[in-house]
PDB file of N, CA and C in Angstrom:
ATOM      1  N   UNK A   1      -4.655  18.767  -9.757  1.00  0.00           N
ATOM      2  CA  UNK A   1      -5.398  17.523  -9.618  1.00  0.00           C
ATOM      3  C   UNK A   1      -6.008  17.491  -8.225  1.00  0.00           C
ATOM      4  N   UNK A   2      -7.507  17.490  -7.705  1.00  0.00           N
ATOM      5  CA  UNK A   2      -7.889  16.927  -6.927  1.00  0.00           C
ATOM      6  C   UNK A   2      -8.745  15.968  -6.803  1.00  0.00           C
ATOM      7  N   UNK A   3      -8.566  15.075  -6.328  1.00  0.00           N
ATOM      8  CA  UNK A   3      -9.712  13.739  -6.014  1.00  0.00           C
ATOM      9  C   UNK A   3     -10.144  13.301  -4.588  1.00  0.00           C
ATOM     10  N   UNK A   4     -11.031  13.135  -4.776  1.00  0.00           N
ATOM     11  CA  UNK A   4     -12.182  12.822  -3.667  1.00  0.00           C
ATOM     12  C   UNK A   4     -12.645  11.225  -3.380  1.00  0.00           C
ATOM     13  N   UNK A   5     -12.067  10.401  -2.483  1.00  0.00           N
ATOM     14  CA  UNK A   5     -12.586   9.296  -1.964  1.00  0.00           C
ATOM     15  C   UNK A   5     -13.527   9.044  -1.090  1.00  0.00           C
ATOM     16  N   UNK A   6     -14.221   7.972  -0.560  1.00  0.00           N
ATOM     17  CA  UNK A   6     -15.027   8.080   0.724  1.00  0.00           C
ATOM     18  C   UNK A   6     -14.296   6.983   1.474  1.00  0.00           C
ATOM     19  N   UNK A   7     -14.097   7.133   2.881  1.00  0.00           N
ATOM     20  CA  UNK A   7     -13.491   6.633   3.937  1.00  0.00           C
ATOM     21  C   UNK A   7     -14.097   6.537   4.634  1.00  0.00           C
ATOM     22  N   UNK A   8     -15.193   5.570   5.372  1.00  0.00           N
ATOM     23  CA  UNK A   8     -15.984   5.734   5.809  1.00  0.00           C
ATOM     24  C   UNK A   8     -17.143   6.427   5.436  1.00  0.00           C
ATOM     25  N   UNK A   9     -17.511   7.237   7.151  1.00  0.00           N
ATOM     26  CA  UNK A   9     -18.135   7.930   6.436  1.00  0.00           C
ATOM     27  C   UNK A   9     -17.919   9.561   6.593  1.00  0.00           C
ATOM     28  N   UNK A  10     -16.771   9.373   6.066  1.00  0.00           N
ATOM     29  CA  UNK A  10     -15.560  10.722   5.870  1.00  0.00           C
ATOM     30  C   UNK A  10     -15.282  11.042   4.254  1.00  0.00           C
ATOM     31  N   UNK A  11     -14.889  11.876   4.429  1.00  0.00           N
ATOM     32  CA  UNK A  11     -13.996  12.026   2.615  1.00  0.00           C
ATOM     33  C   UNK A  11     -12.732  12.283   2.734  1.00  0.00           C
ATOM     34  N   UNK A  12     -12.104  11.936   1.954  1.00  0.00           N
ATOM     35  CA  UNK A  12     -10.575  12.090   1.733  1.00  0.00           C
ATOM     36  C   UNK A  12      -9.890  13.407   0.570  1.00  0.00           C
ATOM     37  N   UNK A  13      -9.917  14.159   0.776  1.00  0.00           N
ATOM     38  CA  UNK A  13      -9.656  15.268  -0.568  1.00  0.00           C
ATOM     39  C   UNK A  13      -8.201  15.441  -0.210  1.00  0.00           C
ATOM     40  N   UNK A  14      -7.859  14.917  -1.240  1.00  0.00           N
ATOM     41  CA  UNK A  14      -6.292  14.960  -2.149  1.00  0.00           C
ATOM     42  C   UNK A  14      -6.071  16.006  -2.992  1.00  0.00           C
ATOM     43  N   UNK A  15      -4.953  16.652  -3.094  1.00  0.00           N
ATOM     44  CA  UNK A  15      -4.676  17.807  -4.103  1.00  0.00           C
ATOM     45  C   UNK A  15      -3.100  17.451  -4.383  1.00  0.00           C
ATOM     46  N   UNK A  16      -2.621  18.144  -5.571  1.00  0.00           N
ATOM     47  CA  UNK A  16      -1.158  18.019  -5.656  1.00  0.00           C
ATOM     48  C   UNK A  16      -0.818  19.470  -6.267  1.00  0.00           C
ATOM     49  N   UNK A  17       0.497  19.531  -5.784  1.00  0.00           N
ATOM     50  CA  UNK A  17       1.228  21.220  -6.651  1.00  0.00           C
ATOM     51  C   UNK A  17       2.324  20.442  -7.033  1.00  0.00           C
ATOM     52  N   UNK A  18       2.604  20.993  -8.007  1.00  0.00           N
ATOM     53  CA  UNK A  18       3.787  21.119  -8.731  1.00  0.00           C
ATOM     54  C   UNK A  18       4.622  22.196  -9.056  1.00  0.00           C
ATOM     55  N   UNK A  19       5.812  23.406  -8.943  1.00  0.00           N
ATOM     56  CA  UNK A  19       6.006  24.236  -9.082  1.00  0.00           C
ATOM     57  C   UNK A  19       7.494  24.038  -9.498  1.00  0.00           C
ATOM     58  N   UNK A  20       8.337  25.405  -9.384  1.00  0.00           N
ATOM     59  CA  UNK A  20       9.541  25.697  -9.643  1.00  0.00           C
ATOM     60  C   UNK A  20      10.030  27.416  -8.672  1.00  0.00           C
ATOM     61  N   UNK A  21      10.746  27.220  -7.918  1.00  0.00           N
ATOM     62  CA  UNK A  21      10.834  28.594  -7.296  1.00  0.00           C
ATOM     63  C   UNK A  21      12.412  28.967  -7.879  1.00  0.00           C
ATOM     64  N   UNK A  22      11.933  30.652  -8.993  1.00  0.00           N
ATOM     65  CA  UNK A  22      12.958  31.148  -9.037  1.00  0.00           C
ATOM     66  C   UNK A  22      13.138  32.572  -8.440  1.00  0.00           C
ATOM     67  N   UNK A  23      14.275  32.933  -8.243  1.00  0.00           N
ATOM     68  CA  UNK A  23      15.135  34.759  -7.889  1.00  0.00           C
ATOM     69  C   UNK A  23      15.746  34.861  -9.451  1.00  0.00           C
ATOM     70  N   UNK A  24      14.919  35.968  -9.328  1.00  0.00           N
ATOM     71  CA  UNK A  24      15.727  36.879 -10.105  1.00  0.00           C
ATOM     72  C   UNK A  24      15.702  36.296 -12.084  1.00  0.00           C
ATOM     73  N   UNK A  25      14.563  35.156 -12.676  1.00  0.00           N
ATOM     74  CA  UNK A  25      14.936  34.471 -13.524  1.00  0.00           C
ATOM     75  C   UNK A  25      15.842  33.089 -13.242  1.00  0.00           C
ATOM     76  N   UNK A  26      16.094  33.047 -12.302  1.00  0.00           N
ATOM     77  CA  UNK A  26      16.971  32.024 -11.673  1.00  0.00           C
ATOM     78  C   UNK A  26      16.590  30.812 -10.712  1.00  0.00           C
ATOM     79  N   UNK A  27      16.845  29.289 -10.884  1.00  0.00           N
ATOM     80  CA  UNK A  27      15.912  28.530 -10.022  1.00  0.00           C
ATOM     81  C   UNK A  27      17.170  28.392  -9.201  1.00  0.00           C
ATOM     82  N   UNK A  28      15.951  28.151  -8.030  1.00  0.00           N
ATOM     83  CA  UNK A  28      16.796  28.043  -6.460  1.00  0.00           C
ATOM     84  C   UNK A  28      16.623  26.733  -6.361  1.00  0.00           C
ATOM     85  N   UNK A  29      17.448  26.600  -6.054  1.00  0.00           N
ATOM     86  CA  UNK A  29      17.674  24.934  -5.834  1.00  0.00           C
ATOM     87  C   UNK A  29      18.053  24.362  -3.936  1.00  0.00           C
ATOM     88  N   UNK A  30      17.395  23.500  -3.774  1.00  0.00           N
ATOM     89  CA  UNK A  30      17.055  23.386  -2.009  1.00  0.00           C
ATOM     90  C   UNK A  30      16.806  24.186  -1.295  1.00  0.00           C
ATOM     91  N   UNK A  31      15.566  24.468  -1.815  1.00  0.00           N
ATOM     92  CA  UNK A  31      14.861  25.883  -0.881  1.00  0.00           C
ATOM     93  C   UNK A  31      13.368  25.196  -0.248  1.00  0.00           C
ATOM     94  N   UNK A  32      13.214  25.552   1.416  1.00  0.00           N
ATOM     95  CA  UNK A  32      11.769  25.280   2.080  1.00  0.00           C
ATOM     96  C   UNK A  32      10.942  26.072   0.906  1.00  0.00           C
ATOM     97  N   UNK A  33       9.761  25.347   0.999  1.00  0.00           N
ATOM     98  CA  UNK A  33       8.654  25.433   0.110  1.00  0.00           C
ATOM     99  C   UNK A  33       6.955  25.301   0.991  1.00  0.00           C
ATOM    100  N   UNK A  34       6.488  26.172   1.729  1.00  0.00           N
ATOM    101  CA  UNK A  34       5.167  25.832   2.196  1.00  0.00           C
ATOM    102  C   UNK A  34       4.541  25.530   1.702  1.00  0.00           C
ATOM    103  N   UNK A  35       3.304  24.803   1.573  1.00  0.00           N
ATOM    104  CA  UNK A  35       2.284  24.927   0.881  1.00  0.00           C
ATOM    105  C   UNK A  35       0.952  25.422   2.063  1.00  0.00           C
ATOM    106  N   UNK A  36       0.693  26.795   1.694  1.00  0.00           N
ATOM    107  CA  UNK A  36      -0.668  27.537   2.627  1.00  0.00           C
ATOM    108  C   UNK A  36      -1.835  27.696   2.281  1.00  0.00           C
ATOM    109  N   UNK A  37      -3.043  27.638   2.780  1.00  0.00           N
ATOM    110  CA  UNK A  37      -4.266  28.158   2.425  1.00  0.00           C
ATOM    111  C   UNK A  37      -4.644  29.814   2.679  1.00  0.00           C
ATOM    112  N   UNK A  38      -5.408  29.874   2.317  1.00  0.00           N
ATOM    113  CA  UNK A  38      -5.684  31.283   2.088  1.00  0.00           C
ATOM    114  C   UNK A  38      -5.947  31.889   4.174  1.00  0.00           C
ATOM    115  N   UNK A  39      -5.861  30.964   4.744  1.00  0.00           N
ATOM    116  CA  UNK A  39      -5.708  31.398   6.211  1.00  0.00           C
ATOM    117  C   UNK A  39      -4.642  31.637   6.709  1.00  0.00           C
ATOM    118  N   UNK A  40      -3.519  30.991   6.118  1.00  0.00           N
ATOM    119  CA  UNK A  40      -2.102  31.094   6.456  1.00  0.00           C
ATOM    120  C   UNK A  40      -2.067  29.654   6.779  1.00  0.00           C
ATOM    121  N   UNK A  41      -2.646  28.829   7.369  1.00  0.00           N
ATOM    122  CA  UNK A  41      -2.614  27.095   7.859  1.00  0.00           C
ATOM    123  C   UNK A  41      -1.538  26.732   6.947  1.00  0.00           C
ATOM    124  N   UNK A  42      -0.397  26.360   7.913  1.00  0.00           N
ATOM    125  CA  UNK A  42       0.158  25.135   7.207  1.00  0.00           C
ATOM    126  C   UNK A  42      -0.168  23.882   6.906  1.00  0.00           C
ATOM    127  N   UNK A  43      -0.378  23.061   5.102  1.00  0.00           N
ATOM    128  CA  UNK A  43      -0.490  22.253   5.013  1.00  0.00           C
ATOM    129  C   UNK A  43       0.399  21.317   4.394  1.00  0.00           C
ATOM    130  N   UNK A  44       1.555  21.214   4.135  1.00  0.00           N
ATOM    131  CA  UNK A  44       2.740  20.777   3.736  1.00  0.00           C
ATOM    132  C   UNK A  44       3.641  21.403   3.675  1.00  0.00           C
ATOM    133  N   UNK A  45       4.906  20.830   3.755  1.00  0.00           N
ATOM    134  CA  UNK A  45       6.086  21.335   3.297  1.00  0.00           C
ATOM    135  C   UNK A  45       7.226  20.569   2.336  1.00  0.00           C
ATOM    136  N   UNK A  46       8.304  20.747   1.768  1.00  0.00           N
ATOM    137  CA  UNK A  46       8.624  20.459   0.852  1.00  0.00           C
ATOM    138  C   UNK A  46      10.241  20.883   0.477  1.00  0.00           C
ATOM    139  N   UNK A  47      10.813  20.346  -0.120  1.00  0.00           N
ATOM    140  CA  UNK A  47      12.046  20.635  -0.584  1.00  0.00           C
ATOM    141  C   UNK A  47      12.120  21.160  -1.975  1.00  0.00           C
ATOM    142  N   UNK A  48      12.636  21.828  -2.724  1.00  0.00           N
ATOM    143  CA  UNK A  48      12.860  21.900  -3.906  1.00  0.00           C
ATOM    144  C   UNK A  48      14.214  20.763  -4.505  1.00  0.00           C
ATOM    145  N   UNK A  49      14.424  20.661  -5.355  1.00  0.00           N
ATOM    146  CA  UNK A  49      15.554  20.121  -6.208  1.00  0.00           C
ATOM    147  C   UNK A  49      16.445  20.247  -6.194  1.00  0.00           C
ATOM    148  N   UNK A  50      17.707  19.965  -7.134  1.00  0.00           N
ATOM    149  CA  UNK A  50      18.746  21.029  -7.970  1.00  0.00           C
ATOM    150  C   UNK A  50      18.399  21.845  -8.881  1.00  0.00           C
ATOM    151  N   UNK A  51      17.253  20.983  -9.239  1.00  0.00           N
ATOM    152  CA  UNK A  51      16.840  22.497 -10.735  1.00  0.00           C
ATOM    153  C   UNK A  51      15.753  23.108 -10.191  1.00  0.00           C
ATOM    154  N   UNK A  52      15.417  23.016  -8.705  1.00  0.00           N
ATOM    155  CA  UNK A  52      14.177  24.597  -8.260  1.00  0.00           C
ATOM    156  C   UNK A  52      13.367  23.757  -8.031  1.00  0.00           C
ATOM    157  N   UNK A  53      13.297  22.642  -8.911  1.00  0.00           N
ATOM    158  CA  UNK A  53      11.329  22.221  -9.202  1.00  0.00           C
ATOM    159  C   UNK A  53      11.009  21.168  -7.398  1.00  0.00           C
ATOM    160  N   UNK A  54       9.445  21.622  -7.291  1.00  0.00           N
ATOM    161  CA  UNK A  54       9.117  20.501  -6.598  1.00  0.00           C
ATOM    162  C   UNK A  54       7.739  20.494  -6.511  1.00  0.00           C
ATOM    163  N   UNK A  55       7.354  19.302  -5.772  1.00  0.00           N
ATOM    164  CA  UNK A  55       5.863  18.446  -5.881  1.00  0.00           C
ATOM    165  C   UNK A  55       5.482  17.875  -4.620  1.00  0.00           C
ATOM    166  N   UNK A  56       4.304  18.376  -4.657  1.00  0.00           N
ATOM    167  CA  UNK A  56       3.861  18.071  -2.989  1.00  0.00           C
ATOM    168  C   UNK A  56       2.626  17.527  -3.251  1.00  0.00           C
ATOM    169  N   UNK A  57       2.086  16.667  -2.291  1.00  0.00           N
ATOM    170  CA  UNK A  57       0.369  15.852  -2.415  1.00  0.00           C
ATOM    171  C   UNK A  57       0.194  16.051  -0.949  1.00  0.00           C
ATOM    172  N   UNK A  58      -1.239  17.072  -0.870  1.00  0.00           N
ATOM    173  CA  UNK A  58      -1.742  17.106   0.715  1.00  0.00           C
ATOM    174  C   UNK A  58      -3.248  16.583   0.335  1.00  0.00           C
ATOM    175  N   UNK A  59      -3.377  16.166   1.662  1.00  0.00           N
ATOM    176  CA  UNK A  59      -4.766  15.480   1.643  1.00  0.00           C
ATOM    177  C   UNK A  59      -5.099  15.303   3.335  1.00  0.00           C
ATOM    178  N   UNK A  60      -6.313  15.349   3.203  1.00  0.00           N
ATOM    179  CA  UNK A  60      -7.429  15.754   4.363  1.00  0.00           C
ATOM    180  C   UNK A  60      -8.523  14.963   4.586  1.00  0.00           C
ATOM    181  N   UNK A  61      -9.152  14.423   5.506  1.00  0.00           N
ATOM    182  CA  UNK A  61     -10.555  14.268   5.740  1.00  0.00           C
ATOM    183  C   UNK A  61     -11.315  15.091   5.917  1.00  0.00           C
ATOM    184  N   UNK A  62     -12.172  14.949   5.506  1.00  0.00           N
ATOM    185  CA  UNK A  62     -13.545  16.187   5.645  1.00  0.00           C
ATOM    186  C   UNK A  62     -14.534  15.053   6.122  1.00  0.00           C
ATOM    187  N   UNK A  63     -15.512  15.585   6.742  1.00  0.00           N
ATOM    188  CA  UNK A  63     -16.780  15.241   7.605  1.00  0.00           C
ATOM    189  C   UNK A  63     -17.767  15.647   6.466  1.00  0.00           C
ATOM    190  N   UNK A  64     -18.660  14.919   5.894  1.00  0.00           N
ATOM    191  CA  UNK A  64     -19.953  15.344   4.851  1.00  0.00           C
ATOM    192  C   UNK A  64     -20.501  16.534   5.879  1.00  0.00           C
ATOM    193  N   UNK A  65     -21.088  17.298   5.447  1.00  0.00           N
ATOM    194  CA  UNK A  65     -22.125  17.670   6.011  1.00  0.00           C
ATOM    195  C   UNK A  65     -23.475  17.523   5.589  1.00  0.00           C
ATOM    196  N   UNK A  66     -24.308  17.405   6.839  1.00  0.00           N
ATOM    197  CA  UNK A  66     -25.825  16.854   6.364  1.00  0.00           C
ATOM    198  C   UNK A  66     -27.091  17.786   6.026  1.00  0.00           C
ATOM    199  N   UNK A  67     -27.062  17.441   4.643  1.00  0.00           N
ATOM    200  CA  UNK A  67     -28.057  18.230   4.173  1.00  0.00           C
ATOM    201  C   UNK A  67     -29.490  17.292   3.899  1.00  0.00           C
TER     202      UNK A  67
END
């Protein structure tokens, strides 16, 4: 899911993950969880569960650019 607001005269882009981290066929349960872009940038972090699963919502302003 991502959605896009205007904030001014900014934007707001929201995203969410949802996952499950397992070893081996197996979910890990209270394990750090990054969430990275393809630069390495950290943009959240996160806990997992008891049953592995977890859910993160990052969100950003962006500047329009003028075309």
């Amino acid at each position: 899911e991502i959605g896009v607001r205007l904030v001014g005269s900014e934007m707001c882009i929201r995203d969410s993950l949802e996952g499950e981290v397992t070893f081996e066929g197996e979910a890990v349960p209270y394990s750090v969880v990054d969430v990275r872009d393809q630069d390495d940038t950290l943009w959240a972090q996160t806990v997992t569960d008891e049953a592995g699963a977890f859910s993160v919502r990052v969100s950003t302003q962006v500047e329009p650019s003028e075309d």
